[in-house]
Amino acid sequence: LASARTMLERYTAKIETFVNRERELKEMIRELEESNSRDIERLRLSMQEEIDAREKTVATLTVSYRAEKLKVQAAEKLKESAHNKYEEEKRKLEDEQENSAKLQRTVDAYKAEIKRLGLLVDSERTDKDYAQGELEDLRARYDATFKEVAEMKAKLEDCVAARGKL
């Protein structure tokens, strides 16, 4: 009986040891689960912050892209406008040159008629001076137009260069 009691006490001690160990293991499992939950929540928050940051970056890039697209469209319109203005000024200059040539032919015809009638005294120089002044005026207007077209072309090239950087 004494040996059975000793064995029973030993088994009881072992059972208590196992029960205590089981409690310790359950406590460790609970602590690990809590730790994992906190880690998972931290990871989820971190990933959400990264997603939010990337969404902001995408939104910013979208706005920048649209702004650059509008700049390119404006540059293309400016280019077209400059080309149209250049063509218009070129046509005006050609018309003015043609009108000047017609006027000169008319002046020459009148001079010939005046000479024929013997009425030309010294007005030939005055007519030449007037025609020369008209020619110089046309040249000055042509130079101003050419300068304006060159400025527009430079602006256009800047816009094209800016577009190329995109």
mmCIF file of C-alpha atoms in Angstrom:
data_model
loop_
_atom_site.group_PDB
_atom_site.id
_atom_site.type_symbol
_atom_site.label_atom_id
_atom_site.label_comp_id
_atom_site.label_asym_id
_atom_site.label_seq_id
_atom_site.Cartn_x
_atom_site.Cartn_y
_atom_site.Cartn_z
ATOM 1 C CA LEU A 1 0.000 0.000 0.000
ATOM 2 C CA ALA A 2 2.846 2.357 0.813
ATOM 3 C CA SER A 3 4.430 1.732 -2.542
ATOM 4 C CA ALA A 4 1.083 2.292 -4.257
ATOM 5 C CA ARG A 5 0.713 5.535 -2.339
ATOM 6 C CA THR A 6 4.225 6.591 -3.343
ATOM 7 C CA MET A 7 3.441 5.734 -6.936
ATOM 8 C CA LEU A 8 0.138 7.632 -6.713
ATOM 9 C CA GLU A 9 1.973 10.689 -5.315
ATOM 10 C CA ARG A 10 4.545 10.461 -8.088
ATOM 11 C CA TYR A 11 1.807 10.188 -10.727
ATOM 12 C CA THR A 12 -0.108 13.043 -9.130
ATOM 13 C CA ALA A 13 3.073 15.187 -9.170
ATOM 14 C CA LYS A 14 3.651 14.282 -12.801
ATOM 15 C CA ILE A 15 0.009 15.104 -13.660
ATOM 16 C CA GLU A 16 0.336 18.464 -11.872
ATOM 17 C CA THR A 17 3.577 19.109 -13.775
ATOM 18 C CA PHE A 18 1.822 18.258 -17.067
ATOM 19 C CA VAL A 19 -1.187 20.445 -16.157
ATOM 20 C CA ASN A 20 1.126 23.354 -15.241
ATOM 21 C CA ARG A 21 3.128 22.847 -18.425
ATOM 22 C CA GLU A 22 -0.146 22.745 -20.413
ATOM 23 C CA ARG A 23 -1.216 26.060 -18.778
ATOM 24 C CA GLU A 24 2.166 27.598 -19.606
ATOM 25 C CA LEU A 25 1.937 26.394 -23.216
ATOM 26 C CA LYS A 26 -1.640 27.743 -23.551
ATOM 27 C CA GLU A 27 -0.445 31.096 -22.164
ATOM 28 C CA MET A 28 2.479 31.124 -24.619
ATOM 29 C CA ILE A 29 0.107 30.303 -27.508
ATOM 30 C CA ARG A 30 -2.246 33.136 -26.432
ATOM 31 C CA GLU A 31 0.688 35.605 -26.220
ATOM 32 C CA LEU A 32 1.951 34.511 -29.664
ATOM 33 C CA GLU A 33 -1.535 34.918 -31.148
ATOM 34 C CA GLU A 34 -1.796 38.434 -29.662
ATOM 35 C CA SER A 35 1.677 39.292 -30.940
ATOM 36 C CA ASN A 36 0.819 37.946 -34.396
ATOM 37 C CA SER A 37 -2.417 39.953 -34.414
ATOM 38 C CA ARG A 38 -0.509 43.134 -33.554
ATOM 39 C CA ASP A 39 2.123 42.351 -36.209
ATOM 40 C CA ILE A 40 -0.560 41.649 -38.801
ATOM 41 C CA GLU A 41 -2.356 44.910 -37.937
ATOM 42 C CA ARG A 42 0.919 46.865 -38.147
ATOM 43 C CA LEU A 43 1.689 45.246 -41.501
ATOM 44 C CA ARG A 44 -1.836 45.998 -42.750
ATOM 45 C CA LEU A 45 -1.514 49.657 -41.698
ATOM 46 C CA SER A 46 1.922 49.905 -43.287
ATOM 47 C CA MET A 47 0.647 48.423 -46.530
ATOM 48 C CA GLN A 48 -2.378 50.754 -46.483
ATOM 49 C CA GLU A 49 -0.070 53.758 -46.014
ATOM 50 C CA GLU A 50 2.037 52.590 -48.958
ATOM 51 C CA ILE A 51 -1.087 52.092 -51.086
ATOM 52 C CA ASP A 52 -2.325 55.574 -50.134
ATOM 53 C CA ALA A 53 1.070 57.091 -50.961
ATOM 54 C CA ARG A 54 1.109 55.362 -54.344
ATOM 55 C CA GLU A 55 -2.441 56.494 -55.073
ATOM 56 C CA LYS A 56 -1.392 60.075 -54.277
ATOM 57 C CA THR A 57 1.622 59.687 -56.563
ATOM 58 C CA VAL A 58 -0.583 58.349 -59.356
ATOM 59 C CA ALA A 59 -3.019 61.230 -58.856
ATOM 60 C CA THR A 60 -0.165 63.753 -58.912
ATOM 61 C CA LEU A 61 1.332 62.178 -62.025
ATOM 62 C CA THR A 62 -2.092 62.155 -63.691
ATOM 63 C CA VAL A 63 -2.535 65.852 -62.983
ATOM 64 C CA SER A 64 1.004 66.567 -64.214
ATOM 65 C CA TYR A 65 0.390 64.513 -67.352
ATOM 66 C CA ARG A 66 -2.831 66.372 -68.083
ATOM 67 C CA ALA A 67 -1.113 69.724 -67.512
ATOM 68 C CA GLU A 68 1.730 68.777 -69.850
ATOM 69 C CA LYS A 69 -0.781 67.508 -72.402
ATOM 70 C CA LEU A 70 -2.552 70.876 -72.271
ATOM 71 C CA LYS A 71 0.808 72.645 -72.671
ATOM 72 C CA VAL A 72 1.590 70.522 -75.720
ATOM 73 C CA GLN A 73 -1.829 71.246 -77.203
ATOM 74 C CA ALA A 74 -1.317 74.951 -76.565
ATOM 75 C CA ALA A 75 2.129 74.746 -78.167
ATOM 76 C CA GLU A 76 0.652 73.003 -81.199
ATOM 77 C CA LYS A 77 -2.032 75.694 -81.488
ATOM 78 C CA LEU A 78 0.626 78.366 -81.119
ATOM 79 C CA LYS A 79 2.680 76.663 -83.814
ATOM 80 C CA GLU A 80 -0.311 76.515 -86.136
ATOM 81 C CA SER A 81 -1.219 80.129 -85.364
ATOM 82 C CA ALA A 82 2.362 81.260 -85.988
ATOM 83 C CA HIS A 83 2.465 79.360 -89.263
ATOM 84 C CA ASN A 84 -0.866 80.863 -90.363
ATOM 85 C CA LYS A 85 0.291 84.349 -89.407
ATOM 86 C CA TYR A 86 3.546 83.797 -91.265
ATOM 87 C CA GLU A 87 1.668 82.643 -94.375
ATOM 88 C CA GLU A 88 -0.711 85.603 -94.115
ATOM 89 C CA GLU A 89 2.131 88.090 -93.736
ATOM 90 C CA LYS A 90 3.983 86.447 -96.596
ATOM 91 C CA ARG A 91 0.880 86.728 -98.783
ATOM 92 C CA LYS A 92 0.411 90.375 -97.746
ATOM 93 C CA LEU A 93 4.025 91.130 -98.584
ATOM 94 C CA GLU A 94 3.693 89.454 -101.965
ATOM 95 C CA ASP A 95 0.508 91.453 -102.626
ATOM 96 C CA GLU A 96 2.227 94.661 -101.567
ATOM 97 C CA GLN A 97 5.202 93.878 -103.800
ATOM 98 C CA GLU A 98 2.846 93.189 -106.699
ATOM 99 C CA ASN A 99 0.919 96.415 -106.007
ATOM 100 C CA SER A 100 4.206 98.297 -105.762
ATOM 101 C CA ALA A 101 5.280 96.881 -109.119
ATOM 102 C CA LYS A 102 1.915 97.882 -110.653
ATOM 103 C CA LEU A 103 2.246 101.379 -109.195
ATOM 104 C CA GLN A 104 5.774 101.630 -110.513
ATOM 105 C CA ARG A 105 4.595 100.595 -113.988
ATOM 106 C CA THR A 106 1.809 103.163 -113.767
ATOM 107 C CA VAL A 107 4.269 105.834 -112.607
ATOM 108 C CA ASP A 108 6.626 104.864 -115.418
ATOM 109 C CA ALA A 109 3.758 105.069 -117.918
ATOM 110 C CA TYR A 110 2.778 108.518 -116.629
ATOM 111 C CA LYS A 111 6.397 109.666 -116.787
ATOM 112 C CA ALA A 112 6.659 108.437 -120.336
ATOM 113 C CA GLU A 113 3.480 110.286 -121.185
ATOM 114 C CA ILE A 114 4.722 113.454 -119.460
ATOM 115 C CA LYS A 115 8.065 113.198 -121.274
ATOM 116 C CA ARG A 116 6.257 112.661 -124.496
ATOM 117 C CA LEU A 117 4.296 115.783 -123.856
ATOM 118 C CA GLY A 118 7.476 117.598 -122.908
ATOM 119 C CA LEU A 119 6.158 118.541 -119.519
ATOM 120 C CA LEU A 120 8.686 116.643 -117.416
ATOM 121 C CA VAL A 121 10.952 119.154 -115.789
ATOM 122 C CA ASP A 122 12.670 117.841 -112.733
ATOM 123 C CA SER A 123 9.976 115.800 -111.086
ATOM 124 C CA GLU A 124 11.694 112.539 -112.015
ATOM 125 C CA ARG A 125 13.926 112.744 -108.970
ATOM 126 C CA THR A 126 10.982 113.476 -106.709
ATOM 127 C CA ASP A 127 9.138 110.392 -108.033
ATOM 128 C CA LYS A 128 12.236 108.249 -107.570
ATOM 129 C CA ASP A 129 12.639 109.511 -104.003
ATOM 130 C CA TYR A 130 8.976 108.766 -103.293
ATOM 131 C CA ALA A 131 9.243 105.282 -104.769
ATOM 132 C CA GLN A 132 12.466 104.696 -102.836
ATOM 133 C CA GLY A 133 10.702 105.737 -99.605
ATOM 134 C CA GLU A 134 7.840 103.347 -100.350
ATOM 135 C CA LEU A 135 10.317 100.551 -101.026
ATOM 136 C CA GLU A 136 12.157 101.242 -97.763
ATOM 137 C CA ASP A 137 8.829 101.257 -95.897
ATOM 138 C CA LEU A 138 7.941 97.870 -97.417
ATOM 139 C CA ARG A 139 11.352 96.501 -96.468
ATOM 140 C CA ALA A 140 10.951 97.750 -92.874
ATOM 141 C CA ARG A 141 7.512 96.084 -92.619
ATOM 142 C CA TYR A 142 8.916 92.880 -94.098
ATOM 143 C CA ASP A 143 11.794 92.914 -91.596
ATOM 144 C CA ALA A 144 9.395 93.485 -88.679
ATOM 145 C CA THR A 145 7.179 90.635 -89.872
ATOM 146 C CA PHE A 146 10.173 88.355 -90.336
ATOM 147 C CA LYS A 147 11.406 89.232 -86.837
ATOM 148 C CA GLU A 148 7.967 88.458 -85.359
ATOM 149 C CA VAL A 149 7.851 85.140 -87.200
ATOM 150 C CA ALA A 150 11.355 84.304 -85.929
ATOM 151 C CA GLU A 151 10.241 85.057 -82.357
ATOM 152 C CA MET A 152 7.172 82.828 -82.788
ATOM 153 C CA LYS A 153 9.356 80.118 -84.246
ATOM 154 C CA ALA A 154 11.700 80.332 -81.226
ATOM 155 C CA LYS A 155 8.731 80.055 -78.851
ATOM 156 C CA LEU A 156 7.439 77.121 -80.829
ATOM 157 C CA GLU A 157 10.824 75.382 -80.712
ATOM 158 C CA ASP A 158 10.893 75.921 -76.923
ATOM 159 C CA CYS A 159 7.460 74.298 -76.663
ATOM 160 C CA VAL A 160 8.528 71.404 -78.880
ATOM 161 C CA ALA A 161 11.671 70.973 -76.793
ATOM 162 C CA ALA A 162 9.566 70.963 -73.614
ATOM 163 C CA ARG A 163 7.297 68.365 -75.178
ATOM 164 C CA GLY A 164 10.316 66.249 -76.090
ATOM 165 C CA LYS A 165 11.365 66.216 -72.423
ATOM 166 C CA LEU A 166 8.056 64.625 -71.516
#
